[in-house]
Coordinates of C-alpha atoms in Angstrom, one line a residue:
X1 CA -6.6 13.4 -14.8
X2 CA -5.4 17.4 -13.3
X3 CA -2.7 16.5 -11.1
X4 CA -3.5 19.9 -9.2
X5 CA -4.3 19.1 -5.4
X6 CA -8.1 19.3 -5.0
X7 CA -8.2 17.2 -2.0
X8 CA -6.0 16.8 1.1
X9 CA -6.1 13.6 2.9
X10 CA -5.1 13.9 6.6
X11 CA -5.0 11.0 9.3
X12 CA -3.4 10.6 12.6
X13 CA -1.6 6.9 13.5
X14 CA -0.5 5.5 16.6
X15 CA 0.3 2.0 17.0
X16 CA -1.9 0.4 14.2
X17 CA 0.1 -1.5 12.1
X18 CA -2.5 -4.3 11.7
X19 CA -5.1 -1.7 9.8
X20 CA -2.6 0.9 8.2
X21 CA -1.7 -1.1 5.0
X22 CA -5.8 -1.3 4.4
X23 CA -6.4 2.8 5.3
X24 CA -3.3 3.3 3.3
X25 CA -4.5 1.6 0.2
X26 CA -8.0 3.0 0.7
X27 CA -6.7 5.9 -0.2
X28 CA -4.7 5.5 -3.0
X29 CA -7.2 2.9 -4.9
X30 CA -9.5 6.6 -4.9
X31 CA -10.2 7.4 -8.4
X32 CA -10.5 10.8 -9.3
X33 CA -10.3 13.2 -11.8
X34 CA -8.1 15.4 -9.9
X35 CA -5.1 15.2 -7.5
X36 CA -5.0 14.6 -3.8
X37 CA -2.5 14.1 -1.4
X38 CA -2.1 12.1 2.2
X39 CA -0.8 13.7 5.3
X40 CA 0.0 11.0 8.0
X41 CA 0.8 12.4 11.2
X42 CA 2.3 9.6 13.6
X43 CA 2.7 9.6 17.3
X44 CA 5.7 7.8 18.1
X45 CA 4.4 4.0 17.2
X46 CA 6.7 1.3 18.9
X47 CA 5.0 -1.4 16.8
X48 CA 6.2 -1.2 13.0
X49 CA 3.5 1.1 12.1
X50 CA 6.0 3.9 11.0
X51 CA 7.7 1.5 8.9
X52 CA 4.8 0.4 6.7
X53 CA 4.0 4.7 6.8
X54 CA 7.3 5.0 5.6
X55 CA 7.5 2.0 2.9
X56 CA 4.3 3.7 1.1
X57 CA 6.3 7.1 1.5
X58 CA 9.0 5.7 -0.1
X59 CA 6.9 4.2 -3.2
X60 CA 4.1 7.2 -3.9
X61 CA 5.0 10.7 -4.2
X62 CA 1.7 11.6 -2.7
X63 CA 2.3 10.4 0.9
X64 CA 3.9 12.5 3.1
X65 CA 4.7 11.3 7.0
X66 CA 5.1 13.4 9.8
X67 CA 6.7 11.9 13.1
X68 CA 7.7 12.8 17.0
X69 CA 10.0 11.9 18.9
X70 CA 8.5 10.7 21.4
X71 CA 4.3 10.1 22.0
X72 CA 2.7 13.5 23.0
X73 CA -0.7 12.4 23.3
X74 CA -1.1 13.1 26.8
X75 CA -0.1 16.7 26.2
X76 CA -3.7 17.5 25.0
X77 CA -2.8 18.7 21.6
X78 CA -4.8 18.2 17.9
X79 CA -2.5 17.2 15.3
X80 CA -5.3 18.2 12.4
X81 CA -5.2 21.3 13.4
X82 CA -1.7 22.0 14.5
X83 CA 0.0 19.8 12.7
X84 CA -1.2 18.8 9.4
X85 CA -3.5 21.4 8.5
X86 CA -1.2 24.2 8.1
X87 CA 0.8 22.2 5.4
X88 CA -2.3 21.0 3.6
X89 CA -2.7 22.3 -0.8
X90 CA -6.1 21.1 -1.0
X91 CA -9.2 23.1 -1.5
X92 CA -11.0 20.2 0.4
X93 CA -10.0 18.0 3.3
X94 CA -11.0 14.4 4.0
X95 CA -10.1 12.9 7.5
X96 CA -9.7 9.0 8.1
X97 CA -8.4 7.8 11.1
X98 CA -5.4 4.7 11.3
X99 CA -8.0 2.0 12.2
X100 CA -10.8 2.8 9.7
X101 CA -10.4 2.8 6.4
X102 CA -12.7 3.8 2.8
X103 CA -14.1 0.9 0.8
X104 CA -14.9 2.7 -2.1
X105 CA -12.8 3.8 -4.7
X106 CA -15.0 6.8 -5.8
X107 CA -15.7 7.7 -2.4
X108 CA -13.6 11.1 -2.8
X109 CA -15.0 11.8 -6.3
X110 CA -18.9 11.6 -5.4
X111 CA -18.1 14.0 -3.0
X112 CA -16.0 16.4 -4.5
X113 CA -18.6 16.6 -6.9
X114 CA -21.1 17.4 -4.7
X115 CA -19.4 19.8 -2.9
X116 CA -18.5 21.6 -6.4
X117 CA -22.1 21.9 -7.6
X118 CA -23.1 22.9 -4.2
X119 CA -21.3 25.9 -2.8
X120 CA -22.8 26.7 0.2
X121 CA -22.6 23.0 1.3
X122 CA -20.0 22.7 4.2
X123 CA -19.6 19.2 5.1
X124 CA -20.3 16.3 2.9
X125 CA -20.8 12.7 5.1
X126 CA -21.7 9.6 3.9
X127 CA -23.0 6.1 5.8
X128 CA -20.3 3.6 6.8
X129 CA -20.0 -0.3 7.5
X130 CA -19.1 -0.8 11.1
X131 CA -17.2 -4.3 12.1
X132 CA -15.9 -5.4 15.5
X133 CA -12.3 -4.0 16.4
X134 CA -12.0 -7.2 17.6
X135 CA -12.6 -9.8 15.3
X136 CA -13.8 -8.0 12.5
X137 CA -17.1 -9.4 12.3
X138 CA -19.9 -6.9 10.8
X139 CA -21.6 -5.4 13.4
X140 CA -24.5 -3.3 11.0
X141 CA -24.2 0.4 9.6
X142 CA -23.7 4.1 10.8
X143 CA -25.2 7.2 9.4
X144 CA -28.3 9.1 9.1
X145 CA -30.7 6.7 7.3
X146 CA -31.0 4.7 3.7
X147 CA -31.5 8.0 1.6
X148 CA -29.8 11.2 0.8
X149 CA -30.6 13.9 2.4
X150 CA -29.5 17.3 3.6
X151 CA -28.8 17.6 7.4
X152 CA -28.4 20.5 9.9
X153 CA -27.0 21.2 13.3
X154 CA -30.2 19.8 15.2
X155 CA -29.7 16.2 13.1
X156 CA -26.2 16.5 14.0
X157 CA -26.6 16.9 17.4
X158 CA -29.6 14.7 18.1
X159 CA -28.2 11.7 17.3
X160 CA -24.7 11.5 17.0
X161 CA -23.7 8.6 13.9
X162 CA -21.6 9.7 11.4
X163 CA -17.7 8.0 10.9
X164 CA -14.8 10.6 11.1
X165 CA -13.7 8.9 7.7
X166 CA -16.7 10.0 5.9
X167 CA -15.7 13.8 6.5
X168 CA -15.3 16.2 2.9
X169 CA -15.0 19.4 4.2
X170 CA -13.3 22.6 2.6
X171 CA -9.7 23.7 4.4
X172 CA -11.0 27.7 4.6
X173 CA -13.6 25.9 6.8
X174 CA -11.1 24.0 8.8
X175 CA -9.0 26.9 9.4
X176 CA -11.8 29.1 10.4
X177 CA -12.6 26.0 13.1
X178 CA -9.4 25.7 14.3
X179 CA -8.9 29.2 14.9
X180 CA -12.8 30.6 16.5
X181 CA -13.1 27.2 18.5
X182 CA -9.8 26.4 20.1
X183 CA -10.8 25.6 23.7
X184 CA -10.0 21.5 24.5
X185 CA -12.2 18.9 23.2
X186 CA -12.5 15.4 24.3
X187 CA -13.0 14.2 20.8
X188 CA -12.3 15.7 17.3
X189 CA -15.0 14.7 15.1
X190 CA -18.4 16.0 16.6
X191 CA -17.5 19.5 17.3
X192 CA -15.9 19.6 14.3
X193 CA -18.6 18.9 12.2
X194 CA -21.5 20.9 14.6
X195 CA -19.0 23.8 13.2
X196 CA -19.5 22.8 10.1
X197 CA -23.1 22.6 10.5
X198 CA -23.2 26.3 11.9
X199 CA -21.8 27.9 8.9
X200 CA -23.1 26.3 6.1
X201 CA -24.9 22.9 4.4
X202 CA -24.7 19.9 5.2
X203 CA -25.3 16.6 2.8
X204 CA -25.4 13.0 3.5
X205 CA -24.8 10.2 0.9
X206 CA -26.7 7.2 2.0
X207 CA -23.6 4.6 0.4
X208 CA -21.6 2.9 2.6
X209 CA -18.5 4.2 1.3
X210 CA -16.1 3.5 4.4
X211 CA -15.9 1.1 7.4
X212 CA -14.9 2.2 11.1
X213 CA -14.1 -0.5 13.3
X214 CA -15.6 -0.1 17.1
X215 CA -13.9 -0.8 19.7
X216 CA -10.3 -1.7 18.5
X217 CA -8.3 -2.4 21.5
X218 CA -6.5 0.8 23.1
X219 CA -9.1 2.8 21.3
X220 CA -10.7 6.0 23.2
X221 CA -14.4 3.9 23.0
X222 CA -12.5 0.5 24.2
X223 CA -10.5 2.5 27.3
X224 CA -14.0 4.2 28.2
X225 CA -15.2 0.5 28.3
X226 CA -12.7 -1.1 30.7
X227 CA -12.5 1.9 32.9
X228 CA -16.0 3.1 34.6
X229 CA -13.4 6.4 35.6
X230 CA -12.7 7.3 32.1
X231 CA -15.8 6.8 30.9
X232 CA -17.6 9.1 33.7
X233 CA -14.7 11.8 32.7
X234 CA -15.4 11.5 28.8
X235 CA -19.5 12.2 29.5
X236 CA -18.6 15.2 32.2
X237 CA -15.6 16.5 29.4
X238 CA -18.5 16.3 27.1
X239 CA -21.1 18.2 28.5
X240 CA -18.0 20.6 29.3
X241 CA -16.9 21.3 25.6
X242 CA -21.2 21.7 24.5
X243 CA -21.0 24.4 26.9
X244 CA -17.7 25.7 25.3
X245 CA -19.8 25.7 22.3
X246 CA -22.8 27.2 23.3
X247 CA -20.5 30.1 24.6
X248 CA -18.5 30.6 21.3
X249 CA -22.2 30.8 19.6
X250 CA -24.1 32.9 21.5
X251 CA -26.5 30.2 22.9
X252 CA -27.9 30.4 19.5
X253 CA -27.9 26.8 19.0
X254 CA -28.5 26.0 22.8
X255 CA -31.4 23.4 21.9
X256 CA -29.5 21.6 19.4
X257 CA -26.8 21.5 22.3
X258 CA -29.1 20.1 25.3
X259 CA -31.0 17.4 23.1
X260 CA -27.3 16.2 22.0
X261 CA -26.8 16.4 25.9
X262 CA -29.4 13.9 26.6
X263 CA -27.6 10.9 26.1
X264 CA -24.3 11.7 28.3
X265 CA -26.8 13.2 30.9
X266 CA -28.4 9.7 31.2
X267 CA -25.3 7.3 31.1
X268 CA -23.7 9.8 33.9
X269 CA -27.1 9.7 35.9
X270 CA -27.2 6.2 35.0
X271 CA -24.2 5.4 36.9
X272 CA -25.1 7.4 39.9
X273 CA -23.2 10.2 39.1
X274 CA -24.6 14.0 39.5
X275 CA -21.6 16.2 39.0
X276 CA -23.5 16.6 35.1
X277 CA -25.6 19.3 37.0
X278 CA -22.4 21.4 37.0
X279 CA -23.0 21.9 33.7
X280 CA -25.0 24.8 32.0
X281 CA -25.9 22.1 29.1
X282 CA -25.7 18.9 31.2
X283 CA -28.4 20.9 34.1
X284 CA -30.9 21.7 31.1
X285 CA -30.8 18.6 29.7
X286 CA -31.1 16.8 32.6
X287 CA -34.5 19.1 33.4
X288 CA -35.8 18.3 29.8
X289 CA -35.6 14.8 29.6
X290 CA -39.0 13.3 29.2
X291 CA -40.8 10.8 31.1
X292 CA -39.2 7.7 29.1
X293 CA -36.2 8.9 29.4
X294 CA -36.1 9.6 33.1
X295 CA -37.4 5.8 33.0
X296 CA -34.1 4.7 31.1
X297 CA -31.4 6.4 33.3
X298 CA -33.5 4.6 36.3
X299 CA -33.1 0.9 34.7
X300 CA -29.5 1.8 34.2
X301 CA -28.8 3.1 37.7
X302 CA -30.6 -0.2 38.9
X303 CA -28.6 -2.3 36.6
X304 CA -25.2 -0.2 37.6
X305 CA -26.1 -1.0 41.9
X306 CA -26.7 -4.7 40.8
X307 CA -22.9 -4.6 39.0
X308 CA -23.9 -4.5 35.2
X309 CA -24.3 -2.1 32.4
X310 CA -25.2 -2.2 28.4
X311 CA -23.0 -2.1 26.4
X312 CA -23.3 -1.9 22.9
X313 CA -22.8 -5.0 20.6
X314 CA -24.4 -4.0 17.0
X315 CA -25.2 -1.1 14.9
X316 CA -28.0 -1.8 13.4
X317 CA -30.7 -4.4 14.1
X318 CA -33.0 -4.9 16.7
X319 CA -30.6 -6.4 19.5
X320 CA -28.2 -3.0 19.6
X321 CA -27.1 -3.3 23.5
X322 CA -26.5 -6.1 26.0
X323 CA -26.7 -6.5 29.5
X324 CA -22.6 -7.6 30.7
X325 CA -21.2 -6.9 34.0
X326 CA -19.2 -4.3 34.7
X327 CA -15.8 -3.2 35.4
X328 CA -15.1 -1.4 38.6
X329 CA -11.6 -0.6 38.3

């Protein structure tokens, strides 16, 4: 094995200590042919989850923890790209998140390898097994289909299923996102990848090679859940950042932008709400939507006046969504 740093691991904890220990493992059981290391940034966990972080510190000299004080969170600011990227060796960077974690142990390779014969490839994803935060019960599979295949910004942005853990990217890359797209996102992994998808390849390996649990309680899909509020100001912060992004491109990829659009457009509409048409994106989106889809946001708003909403309950599968009452707080 070359013990020189191919691959830098980066993941950002907070209050997980029931998964950590199985993320943590994930990423040592990788075997590769070269070396990697794992950059943990917690923030502030009150619940032992620092002190498993550090007892796997302690024991492997590949794991390296970075701590606060105190939880900055609410301060708005990306610890990948202000934090652990700048101290990253790797030529490549792999992301996994404290609640998910990789199930196979040549996960890293296959994609290094990849990435290496491929040059102008940018992002390397793969499919993942998704299980209930809650119970862990398997709840079906996310990615782009059951066959390899190469992807680009339109597949990206038309239908948006691909795990945060299943990211290989190269750190040049990173850095170059980091520093041309710095407005505020409401999430880290799509715009991170459309990025991606804007300067170069992108592959996807059809193996379920990690497993994201939805929905783990305190998580930003299980908050959106038991608050209508948060959820309507996660779709409007959305349509806000695509129009950050169509700025920063030149409207060059404005399609891509206003069919990824679509789906917030019809949730917010959905729920009554019109503020969406303050939005460049969110306006043209709303204008393009075809005649089926104009007849979904209407079965939603009639479910929403009646006090119910879907939600989603599988991944895969026929029965995806279910019809539960809602939560008005």
């Amino acid at each position: 094995m070359n013990n020189e740093i191919l691959v830098s691991i980066l993941s950002i904890t907070y209050n997980q200590v029931k998964y950590v220990k199985e993320m943590l493992d994930g990423f040592l059981n990788q075997e590769t042919d070269f070396g990697f290391e794992i950059l943990i940034h917690d923030d502030a966990s009150t619940d032992g989850t620092l002190d498993i972080l550090r007892e796997y510190e302690a024991k492997n000299s590949c794991v390296h923890i970075f701590t606060e004080n105190s939880n900055r969170f609410s301060e708005g600011i990306n610890y990948i790209n202000e934090f652990l990227l700048p101290n990253a060796k790797g030529k490549y960077i792999a992301i996994c998140e404290g609640d998910d974690y990789w199930c196979a142990r040549d996960k890293l390779q296959k994609q290094v390898d990849y990435m290496e014969s491929h040059p102008s490839c940018s992002l390397c994803t793969h499919s993942a097994y998704v299980i209930s935060g809650n119970d862990g019960l398997l709840l079906g599979t996310m990615g782009a289909g059951s066959a390899d295949r190469s992807l680009n910004a339109f597949d990206l942005a038309k239908e948006w299923h691909f795990p945060t853990a299943s990211f290989l990217f190269k750190r040049s890359d990173a850095l170059s996102y980091a520093e041309k797209w710095s407005f505020k996102t409401p999430v880290g992994d799509f715009p991170r990848a459309f990025y991606l998808a804007t300067v170069g390849d992108v592959f996807f390996l059809a193996e379920e090679m990690s497993v994201y649990r939805f929905c783990t309680p305190g998580s930003w899909t299980s908050l959106n859940i038991e608050d209508e509020r948060r959820l309507i100001h996660g779709g409007l912060s959305w349509l806000t950042m695509l129009d950050n992004i169509n700025k920063v491109t030149d409207r060059q990829f404005e399609n891509e932008l206003i069919e990824n659009g679509k789906s917030k457009v019809i949730r917010l509409r959905g729920r009554g709400n019109t503020e969406f048409k303050k939005s460049h994106i969110g306006n043209l989106a709303f204008r393009s939507l075809s005649i089926m889809q104009r007849i979904k946001y209407l079965i939603l708003n009639l479910c929403w006046t009646l006090g119910f909403d879907f939600q989603r309950q599988a991944w895969s599968g026929n029965r995806q969504w279910r019809i539960a009452r809602r939560n008005s707080k």
